Amino acid sequence: MLSVPTLWTVFVINFLALGLIWAYVMRCYPSFEAARFWTGSAFTAAAGAAMATLRVVFPDSLVPLLFAGTTLVLAICLATMGIQRFFTRPVSWLRTALTTGFAFVGLSFFIFVYDSVPARMTVFTIAQVLPMAMGLKLLLTPHEGRINPGARLAGVVTIIIMTILAVRLTGAVTGMGPGFSYMHFTPAQSVVILVLVFLSMSLNFGFLLMAMDRLRNEVADLALLDDLTGVGNRRYLVQRLTEECARSERSGQPFALLVIDLDGFKGINDTYGHAVGDACLQHFTLMAQTRLRPGDMLARTGGDEFCIVLPSSTLREGAMIARRVLEVCRADAEQCTGNDIPIAVSIGVAQWTREMGGFPDRLIAAADHALYDVKKAGRNGFAVYDPAPPLVPEAETAADVALRKRA
């Protein structure tokens, strides 16, 4: 059987190592707020275990147990706050203070006023289980339609820890289990301590998996965003159109697509420089987003070209959104004075049909065709795609061919 100092030393070293790992994560990813709480939790638990070892140095005093128990309860509260921040829930320092205060007052009463080991264990267990239960609900609740694998592992480990605490408390209160002493561990106590050390490592490993999954999703999101404007890029557009085409094939419900081109943008870049051109793109993005509905998606597909996906929308609704975007651009252009650069756009509108099936490029080609008609008619307007061919085909000029290729 391992000695008491050895077991508590293992406990301290374990949490110090976990604290260093979380401190490194916190330093590398400053915006990951949950890491701050998990770092504090690990170091606080190490401090609590170190205080418990003082019981061996001062065998006649229960003060080390008072501060050790209170500190360990605080560590669990901090871990729960980290879970809450991970899932973007508000944290309550007042609740943490009340739980920690309850542990301190309860342990103090049953140490200095009425000495009772079962009562002390009851207070200590309740103060530990309450924050664990709050974190457990978040860990096992699906978020965005799925449960994080790391959260599932952390939830299972939390359930096991709570079960061990409950069984230990039941044995202490009923007297059916082995005696409990911080001075002379029984073989059963030694096993429990070692199991709790292993479970604490597993719990933090679950937290690390949660962090890795979150950071991986953030990197994936960045890969789908345009660096300049912050809206979706071409890859995200194709992904979204593929999803909408598949959804429309199943339900038969149409959706619309707007293809937008900023008129004369090359001239802006050549005359004023690319920095001014970038500012125009950002300004247009902000203006267009003010005219979109919840669920509509704006993407920059390259250069001065944008697309807007309108889920569950008809051609008429697409034309309405195109008119709104045109109106806000024209109103902004009328207010331009001095060195302000007016922004004019041409918009092509198309609606998904069953003939297009699950091929987004067919819908894009239809919207491009409507955009070509706007360019041909003088720009700064919008047109909808009419699949009906003209009765008498018109001869195309060289300029028409060039515009069609560009579209």
GROMACS .gro file of C-alpha atoms in nm:
model
  407
    1MET     CA    1   0.000   0.000   0.000
    2LEU     CA    2   0.131   0.343  -0.089
    3SER     CA    3   0.198   0.588   0.192
    4VAL     CA    4  -0.016   0.896   0.251
    5PRO     CA    5   0.254   1.150   0.153
    6THR     CA    6   0.323   0.956  -0.169
    7LEU     CA    7  -0.042   0.956  -0.274
    8TRP     CA    8  -0.089   1.326  -0.210
    9THR     CA    9   0.238   1.401  -0.389
   10VAL     CA   10   0.108   1.213  -0.693
   11PHE     CA   11  -0.208   1.421  -0.671
   12VAL     CA   12  -0.011   1.748  -0.659
   13ILE     CA   13   0.222   1.656  -0.945
   14ASN     CA   14  -0.072   1.545  -1.160
   15PHE     CA   15  -0.255   1.876  -1.127
   16LEU     CA   16   0.063   2.081  -1.169
   17ALA     CA   17   0.127   1.904  -1.498
   18LEU     CA   18  -0.231   1.966  -1.611
   19GLY     CA   19  -0.201   2.331  -1.509
   20LEU     CA   20   0.113   2.375  -1.716
   21ILE     CA   21  -0.058   2.221  -2.019
   22TRP     CA   22  -0.357   2.453  -1.986
   23ALA     CA   23  -0.131   2.752  -1.926
   24TYR     CA   24   0.040   2.676  -2.257
   25VAL     CA   25  -0.296   2.645  -2.433
   26MET     CA   26  -0.409   2.974  -2.276
   27ARG     CA   27  -0.091   3.150  -2.392
   28CYS     CA   28  -0.116   3.015  -2.748
   29TYR     CA   29  -0.489   3.089  -2.783
   30PRO     CA   30  -0.566   3.403  -2.578
   31SER     CA   31  -0.922   3.426  -2.712
   32PHE     CA   32  -1.007   3.077  -2.583
   33GLU     CA   33  -1.158   3.188  -2.252
   34ALA     CA   34  -1.236   2.840  -2.119
   35ALA     CA   35  -0.863   2.765  -2.098
   36ARG     CA   36  -0.821   3.040  -1.838
   37PHE     CA   37  -1.068   2.876  -1.603
   38TRP     CA   38  -0.929   2.526  -1.660
   39THR     CA   39  -0.576   2.655  -1.594
   40GLY     CA   40  -0.693   2.813  -1.268
   41SER     CA   41  -0.880   2.496  -1.176
   42ALA     CA   42  -0.574   2.273  -1.222
   43PHE     CA   43  -0.338   2.496  -1.022
   44THR     CA   44  -0.601   2.547  -0.751
   45ALA     CA   45  -0.649   2.171  -0.720
   46ALA     CA   46  -0.271   2.129  -0.692
   47ALA     CA   47  -0.269   2.388  -0.411
   48GLY     CA   48  -0.554   2.206  -0.235
   49ALA     CA   49  -0.374   1.874  -0.253
   50ALA     CA   50  -0.056   2.038  -0.123
   51MET     CA   51  -0.252   2.177   0.174
   52ALA     CA   52  -0.386   1.828   0.246
   53THR     CA   53  -0.029   1.697   0.279
   54LEU     CA   54   0.022   1.939   0.570
   55ARG     CA   55  -0.209   1.712   0.771
   56VAL     CA   56   0.085   1.470   0.787
   57VAL     CA   57   0.316   1.745   0.912
   58PHE     CA   58   0.061   1.871   1.168
   59PRO     CA   59  -0.126   1.554   1.273
   60ASP     CA   60  -0.304   1.720   1.565
   61SER     CA   61  -0.460   2.000   1.358
   62LEU     CA   62  -0.759   1.983   1.125
   63VAL     CA   63  -0.696   2.331   0.983
   64PRO     CA   64  -0.510   2.191   0.676
   65LEU     CA   65  -0.820   1.982   0.596
   66LEU     CA   66  -1.040   2.292   0.619
   67PHE     CA   67  -0.837   2.489   0.367
   68ALA     CA   68  -0.763   2.187   0.149
   69GLY     CA   69  -1.131   2.094   0.120
   70THR     CA   70  -1.237   2.453   0.050
   71THR     CA   71  -0.966   2.493  -0.215
   72LEU     CA   72  -1.064   2.169  -0.391
   73VAL     CA   73  -1.426   2.283  -0.404
   74LEU     CA   74  -1.309   2.611  -0.561
   75ALA     CA   75  -1.112   2.410  -0.819
   76ILE     CA   76  -1.425   2.219  -0.922
   77CYS     CA   77  -1.622   2.544  -0.946
   78LEU     CA   78  -1.356   2.692  -1.176
   79ALA     CA   79  -1.367   2.381  -1.395
   80THR     CA   80  -1.744   2.419  -1.426
   81MET     CA   81  -1.705   2.786  -1.517
   82GLY     CA   82  -1.467   2.677  -1.792
   83ILE     CA   83  -1.735   2.444  -1.928
   84GLN     CA   84  -1.987   2.728  -1.922
   85ARG     CA   85  -1.752   2.963  -2.111
   86PHE     CA   86  -1.675   2.689  -2.364
   87PHE     CA   87  -2.044   2.668  -2.449
   88THR     CA   88  -2.073   3.051  -2.443
   89ARG     CA   89  -2.283   3.049  -2.126
   90PRO     CA   90  -2.246   3.329  -1.870
   91VAL     CA   91  -2.043   3.248  -1.561
   92SER     CA   92  -2.140   3.350  -1.209
   93TRP     CA   93  -1.864   3.438  -0.967
   94LEU     CA   94  -2.135   3.489  -0.704
   95ARG     CA   95  -2.244   3.125  -0.737
   96THR     CA   96  -1.883   3.014  -0.708
   97ALA     CA   97  -1.833   3.231  -0.400
   98LEU     CA   98  -2.150   3.094  -0.239
   99THR     CA   99  -2.054   2.731  -0.308
  100THR     CA  100  -1.700   2.782  -0.180
  101GLY     CA  101  -1.830   2.976   0.122
  102PHE     CA  102  -2.078   2.698   0.199
  103ALA     CA  103  -1.793   2.447   0.199
  104PHE     CA  104  -1.575   2.667   0.423
  105VAL     CA  105  -1.852   2.744   0.674
  106GLY     CA  106  -1.980   2.386   0.683
  107LEU     CA  107  -1.636   2.232   0.727
  108SER     CA  108  -1.546   2.492   0.991
  109PHE     CA  109  -1.862   2.414   1.190
  110PHE     CA  110  -1.805   2.038   1.185
  111ILE     CA  111  -1.436   2.081   1.274
  112PHE     CA  112  -1.434   2.345   1.548
  113VAL     CA  113  -1.792   2.342   1.681
  114TYR     CA  114  -1.911   1.985   1.640
  115ASP     CA  115  -1.643   1.740   1.532
  116SER     CA  116  -1.802   1.488   1.294
  117VAL     CA  117  -1.632   1.307   1.007
  118PRO     CA  118  -1.958   1.198   0.836
  119ALA     CA  119  -2.093   1.556   0.855
  120ARG     CA  120  -1.770   1.695   0.710
  121MET     CA  121  -1.782   1.446   0.425
  122THR     CA  122  -2.148   1.533   0.360
  123VAL     CA  123  -2.070   1.903   0.329
  124PHE     CA  124  -1.762   1.836   0.117
  125THR     CA  125  -1.947   1.598  -0.118
  126ILE     CA  126  -2.246   1.829  -0.165
  127ALA     CA  127  -2.017   2.124  -0.241
  128GLN     CA  128  -1.836   1.914  -0.502
  129VAL     CA  129  -2.137   1.752  -0.666
  130LEU     CA  130  -2.343   2.070  -0.714
  131PRO     CA  131  -2.105   2.241  -0.963
  132MET     CA  132  -2.034   1.905  -1.127
  133ALA     CA  133  -2.404   1.856  -1.193
  134MET     CA  134  -2.426   2.200  -1.355
  135GLY     CA  135  -2.135   2.122  -1.585
  136LEU     CA  136  -2.267   1.772  -1.661
  137LYS     CA  137  -2.588   1.910  -1.810
  138LEU     CA  138  -2.393   2.122  -2.058
  139LEU     CA  139  -2.151   1.842  -2.144
  140LEU     CA  140  -2.425   1.596  -2.238
  141THR     CA  141  -2.657   1.843  -2.415
  142PRO     CA  142  -2.630   1.849  -2.798
  143HIS     CA  143  -2.503   2.180  -2.933
  144GLU     CA  144  -2.561   2.267  -3.299
  145GLY     CA  145  -2.713   1.924  -3.349
  146ARG     CA  146  -2.420   1.722  -3.210
  147ILE     CA  147  -2.240   1.636  -2.888
  148ASN     CA  148  -1.871   1.720  -2.886
  149PRO     CA  149  -1.674   1.391  -2.850
  150GLY     CA  150  -1.454   1.548  -2.584
  151ALA     CA  151  -1.762   1.672  -2.399
  152ARG     CA  152  -1.907   1.321  -2.407
  153LEU     CA  153  -1.588   1.182  -2.253
  154ALA     CA  154  -1.581   1.456  -1.990
  155GLY     CA  155  -1.948   1.391  -1.911
  156VAL     CA  156  -1.894   1.017  -1.863
  157VAL     CA  157  -1.592   1.081  -1.639
  158THR     CA  158  -1.791   1.334  -1.436
  159ILE     CA  159  -2.066   1.078  -1.380
  160ILE     CA  160  -1.809   0.824  -1.256
  161ILE     CA  161  -1.652   1.078  -1.019
  162MET     CA  162  -1.993   1.177  -0.881
  163THR     CA  163  -2.078   0.809  -0.832
  164ILE     CA  164  -1.753   0.746  -0.641
  165LEU     CA  165  -1.815   1.048  -0.419
  166ALA     CA  166  -2.171   0.934  -0.350
  167VAL     CA  167  -2.063   0.576  -0.265
  168ARG     CA  168  -1.786   0.703  -0.037
  169LEU     CA  169  -2.029   0.937   0.138
  170THR     CA  170  -2.286   0.658   0.184
  171GLY     CA  171  -2.022   0.432   0.338
  172ALA     CA  172  -1.904   0.705   0.575
  173VAL     CA  173  -2.255   0.803   0.687
  174THR     CA  174  -2.391   0.450   0.732
  175GLY     CA  175  -2.068   0.307   0.872
  176MET     CA  176  -2.086   0.020   0.622
  177GLY     CA  177  -1.762   0.119   0.449
  178PRO     CA  178  -1.404   0.127   0.579
  179GLY     CA  179  -1.301   0.405   0.812
  180PHE     CA  180  -1.186   0.729   0.651
  181SER     CA  181  -0.868   0.901   0.768
  182TYR     CA  182  -0.634   1.154   0.609
  183MET     CA  183  -0.353   1.025   0.830
  184HIS     CA  184  -0.360   0.651   0.762
  185PHE     CA  185  -0.507   0.546   0.430
  186THR     CA  186  -0.662   0.203   0.409
  187PRO     CA  187  -0.608  -0.004   0.093
  188ALA     CA  188  -0.958   0.097  -0.022
  189GLN     CA  189  -0.878   0.467   0.030
  190SER     CA  190  -0.553   0.431  -0.163
  191VAL     CA  191  -0.736   0.276  -0.455
  192VAL     CA  192  -0.995   0.555  -0.450
  193ILE     CA  193  -0.725   0.825  -0.452
  194LEU     CA  194  -0.544   0.662  -0.743
  195VAL     CA  195  -0.870   0.622  -0.936
  196LEU     CA  196  -0.955   0.988  -0.876
  197VAL     CA  197  -0.611   1.089  -1.004
  198PHE     CA  198  -0.670   0.886  -1.321
  199LEU     CA  199  -1.020   1.027  -1.362
  200SER     CA  200  -0.899   1.384  -1.318
  201MET     CA  201  -0.650   1.329  -1.599
  202SER     CA  202  -0.925   1.176  -1.815
  203LEU     CA  203  -1.154   1.470  -1.740
  204ASN     CA  204  -0.891   1.719  -1.850
  205PHE     CA  205  -0.817   1.507  -2.155
  206GLY     CA  206  -1.185   1.543  -2.242
  207PHE     CA  207  -1.150   1.920  -2.202
  208LEU     CA  208  -0.848   1.912  -2.434
  209LEU     CA  209  -1.048   1.721  -2.695
  210MET     CA  210  -1.322   1.984  -2.663
  211ALA     CA  211  -1.064   2.257  -2.723
  212MET     CA  212  -0.914   2.076  -3.023
  213ASP     CA  213  -1.258   2.028  -3.178
  214ARG     CA  214  -1.343   2.396  -3.126
  215LEU     CA  215  -1.013   2.518  -3.273
  216ARG     CA  216  -1.043   2.281  -3.567
  217ASN     CA  217  -1.390   2.414  -3.644
  218GLU     CA  218  -1.262   2.771  -3.623
  219VAL     CA  219  -0.985   2.692  -3.870
  220ALA     CA  220  -1.239   2.528  -4.101
  221ASP     CA  221  -1.460   2.836  -4.076
  222LEU     CA  222  -1.167   3.062  -4.161
  223ALA     CA  223  -1.099   2.852  -4.470
  224LEU     CA  224  -1.453   2.933  -4.588
  225LEU     CA  225  -1.435   3.309  -4.527
  226ASP     CA  226  -1.303   3.588  -4.746
  227ASP     CA  227  -1.010   3.760  -4.574
  228LEU     CA  228  -1.099   4.110  -4.693
  229THR     CA  229  -1.474   4.133  -4.643
  230GLY     CA  230  -1.539   3.862  -4.383
  231VAL     CA  231  -1.821   3.702  -4.584
  232GLY     CA  232  -1.813   3.356  -4.741
  233ASN     CA  233  -1.568   3.278  -5.019
  234ARG     CA  234  -1.615   3.077  -5.339
  235ARG     CA  235  -1.560   2.746  -5.162
  236TYR     CA  236  -1.829   2.828  -4.908
  237LEU     CA  237  -2.064   2.941  -5.186
  238VAL     CA  238  -2.028   2.613  -5.376
  239GLN     CA  239  -2.075   2.417  -5.053
  240ARG     CA  240  -2.389   2.612  -4.966
  241LEU     CA  241  -2.531   2.588  -5.319
  242THR     CA  242  -2.473   2.212  -5.322
  243GLU     CA  243  -2.666   2.180  -4.995
  244GLU     CA  244  -2.950   2.399  -5.123
  245CYS     CA  245  -2.972   2.205  -5.451
  246ALA     CA  246  -2.992   1.876  -5.262
  247ARG     CA  247  -3.258   2.018  -5.030
  248SER     CA  248  -3.462   2.153  -5.319
  249GLU     CA  249  -3.440   1.820  -5.503
  250ARG     CA  250  -3.591   1.648  -5.200
  251SER     CA  251  -3.860   1.904  -5.122
  252GLY     CA  252  -3.925   2.058  -5.463
  253GLN     CA  253  -3.904   2.403  -5.302
  254PRO     CA  254  -3.705   2.652  -5.511
  255PHE     CA  255  -3.436   2.894  -5.402
  256ALA     CA  256  -3.280   3.192  -5.574
  257LEU     CA  257  -2.929   3.312  -5.651
  258LEU     CA  258  -2.802   3.664  -5.717
  259VAL     CA  259  -2.476   3.721  -5.902
  260ILE     CA  260  -2.341   4.074  -5.847
  261ASP     CA  261  -2.065   4.261  -6.027
  262LEU     CA  262  -1.934   4.605  -5.925
  263ASP     CA  263  -1.942   4.830  -6.231
  264GLY     CA  264  -1.616   4.997  -6.328
  265PHE     CA  265  -1.420   4.844  -6.043
  266LYS     CA  266  -1.105   4.800  -6.253
  267GLY     CA  267  -1.108   5.173  -6.318
  268ILE     CA  268  -1.127   5.243  -5.944
  269ASN     CA  269  -0.823   5.025  -5.880
  270ASP     CA  270  -0.628   5.182  -6.168
  271THR     CA  271  -0.715   5.540  -6.071
  272TYR     CA  272  -0.717   5.538  -5.692
  273GLY     CA  273  -0.515   5.227  -5.604
  274HIS     CA  274  -0.596   4.887  -5.463
  275ALA     CA  275  -0.635   5.014  -5.106
  276VAL     CA  276  -0.927   5.231  -5.215
  277GLY     CA  277  -1.065   4.940  -5.417
  278ASP     CA  278  -1.053   4.717  -5.111
  279ALA     CA  279  -1.235   4.984  -4.911
  280CYS     CA  280  -1.507   4.994  -5.179
  281LEU     CA  281  -1.549   4.617  -5.157
  282GLN     CA  282  -1.581   4.633  -4.778
  283HIS     CA  283  -1.827   4.922  -4.801
  284PHE     CA  284  -2.043   4.738  -5.052
  285THR     CA  285  -2.042   4.429  -4.830
  286LEU     CA  286  -2.176   4.630  -4.537
  287MET     CA  287  -2.443   4.796  -4.751
  288ALA     CA  288  -2.561   4.470  -4.905
  289GLN     CA  289  -2.585   4.294  -4.569
  290THR     CA  290  -2.827   4.560  -4.443
  291ARG     CA  291  -3.074   4.456  -4.715
  292LEU     CA  292  -3.062   4.081  -4.661
  293ARG     CA  293  -3.303   3.870  -4.461
  294PRO     CA  294  -3.210   3.628  -4.183
  295GLY     CA  295  -3.081   3.313  -4.349
  296ASP     CA  296  -2.964   3.485  -4.670
  297MET     CA  297  -2.594   3.432  -4.743
  298LEU     CA  298  -2.355   3.681  -4.907
  299ALA     CA  299  -2.028   3.554  -5.054
  300ARG     CA  300  -1.742   3.711  -5.242
  301THR     CA  301  -1.642   3.482  -5.527
  302GLY     CA  302  -1.338   3.678  -5.640
  303GLY     CA  303  -1.231   4.028  -5.742
  304ASP     CA  304  -1.539   4.247  -5.760
  305GLU     CA  305  -1.786   3.958  -5.791
  306PHE     CA  306  -2.035   3.863  -5.521
  307CYS     CA  307  -2.319   3.614  -5.489
  308ILE     CA  308  -2.622   3.605  -5.261
  309VAL     CA  309  -2.798   3.277  -5.184
  310LEU     CA  310  -3.167   3.315  -5.096
  311PRO     CA  311  -3.299   2.991  -4.942
  312SER     CA  312  -3.664   2.901  -4.998
  313SER     CA  313  -3.713   3.198  -5.231
  314THR     CA  314  -3.876   3.241  -5.570
  315LEU     CA  315  -3.755   3.444  -5.866
  316ARG     CA  316  -3.986   3.725  -5.760
  317GLU     CA  317  -3.836   3.736  -5.412
  318GLY     CA  318  -3.490   3.729  -5.565
  319ALA     CA  319  -3.580   4.031  -5.778
  320MET     CA  320  -3.706   4.208  -5.466
  321ILE     CA  321  -3.372   4.156  -5.287
  322ALA     CA  322  -3.184   4.267  -5.599
  323ARG     CA  323  -3.391   4.586  -5.606
  324ARG     CA  324  -3.314   4.651  -5.240
  325VAL     CA  325  -2.940   4.613  -5.297
  326LEU     CA  326  -2.957   4.843  -5.598
  327GLU     CA  327  -3.153   5.104  -5.405
  328VAL     CA  328  -2.908   5.116  -5.114
  329CYS     CA  329  -2.613   5.149  -5.355
  330ARG     CA  330  -2.785   5.426  -5.551
  331ALA     CA  331  -2.885   5.611  -5.234
  332ASP     CA  332  -2.527   5.590  -5.111
  333ALA     CA  333  -2.395   5.714  -5.447
  334GLU     CA  334  -2.623   6.018  -5.434
  335GLN     CA  335  -2.471   6.117  -5.100
  336CYS     CA  336  -2.112   6.093  -5.224
  337THR     CA  337  -1.925   6.423  -5.215
  338GLY     CA  338  -1.565   6.530  -5.269
  339ASN     CA  339  -1.334   6.231  -5.286
  340ASP     CA  340  -1.611   5.978  -5.212
  341ILE     CA  341  -1.638   5.709  -5.477
  342PRO     CA  342  -1.990   5.601  -5.577
  343ILE     CA  343  -2.052   5.229  -5.613
  344ALA     CA  344  -2.273   5.095  -5.892
  345VAL     CA  345  -2.362   4.728  -5.934
  346SER     CA  346  -2.515   4.498  -6.191
  347ILE     CA  347  -2.713   4.199  -6.066
  348GLY     CA  348  -2.830   3.881  -6.233
  349VAL     CA  349  -3.110   3.682  -6.068
  350ALA     CA  350  -3.192   3.314  -6.126
  351GLN     CA  351  -3.411   3.054  -5.961
  352TRP     CA  352  -3.336   2.687  -5.913
  353THR     CA  353  -3.547   2.452  -6.126
  354ARG     CA  354  -3.572   2.074  -6.136
  355GLU     CA  355  -3.385   2.073  -6.467
  356MET     CA  356  -3.079   2.206  -6.282
  357GLY     CA  357  -3.090   1.916  -6.036
  358GLY     CA  358  -2.802   1.896  -5.794
  359PHE     CA  359  -2.559   2.091  -6.012
  360PRO     CA  360  -2.483   2.438  -5.869
  361ASP     CA  361  -2.288   2.539  -6.179
  362ARG     CA  362  -2.610   2.533  -6.383
  363LEU     CA  363  -2.774   2.782  -6.149
  364ILE     CA  364  -2.462   3.001  -6.150
  365ALA     CA  365  -2.459   2.994  -6.530
  366ALA     CA  366  -2.824   3.102  -6.539
  367ALA     CA  367  -2.759   3.397  -6.305
  368ASP     CA  368  -2.448   3.486  -6.508
  369HIS     CA  369  -2.663   3.493  -6.820
  370ALA     CA  370  -2.897   3.743  -6.656
  371LEU     CA  371  -2.596   3.949  -6.542
  372TYR     CA  372  -2.473   3.955  -6.902
  373ASP     CA  373  -2.809   4.099  -7.008
  374VAL     CA  374  -2.770   4.380  -6.751
  375LYS     CA  375  -2.421   4.461  -6.878
  376LYS     CA  376  -2.549   4.464  -7.234
  377ALA     CA  377  -2.833   4.700  -7.139
  378GLY     CA  378  -2.602   4.960  -6.982
  379ARG     CA  379  -2.523   4.827  -6.631
  380ASN     CA  380  -2.633   4.961  -6.290
  381GLY     CA  381  -2.947   4.748  -6.283
  382PHE     CA  382  -3.071   4.394  -6.245
  383ALA     CA  383  -3.226   4.129  -6.466
  384VAL     CA  384  -3.386   3.791  -6.408
  385TYR     CA  385  -3.300   3.479  -6.603
  386ASP     CA  386  -3.559   3.386  -6.866
  387PRO     CA  387  -3.491   3.033  -6.995
  388ALA     CA  388  -3.720   3.083  -7.300
  389PRO     CA  389  -3.504   3.137  -7.613
  390PRO     CA  390  -3.584   3.433  -7.845
  391LEU     CA  391  -3.790   3.360  -8.157
  392VAL     CA  392  -3.536   3.528  -8.386
  393PRO     CA  393  -3.176   3.496  -8.270
  394GLU     CA  394  -2.976   3.815  -8.288
  395ALA     CA  395  -2.631   3.831  -8.441
  396GLU     CA  396  -2.364   3.880  -8.177
  397THR     CA  397  -2.099   4.141  -8.212
  398ALA     CA  398  -1.741   4.096  -8.095
  399ALA     CA  399  -1.822   4.305  -7.788
  400ASP     CA  400  -2.116   4.077  -7.708
  401VAL     CA  401  -1.897   3.767  -7.730
  402ALA     CA  402  -1.639   3.926  -7.500
  403LEU     CA  403  -1.904   4.019  -7.242
  404ARG     CA  404  -2.055   3.671  -7.253
  405LYS     CA  405  -1.717   3.508  -7.197
  406ARG     CA  406  -1.650   3.740  -6.903
  407ALA     CA  407  -1.990   3.656  -6.750
   0.00000   0.00000   0.00000
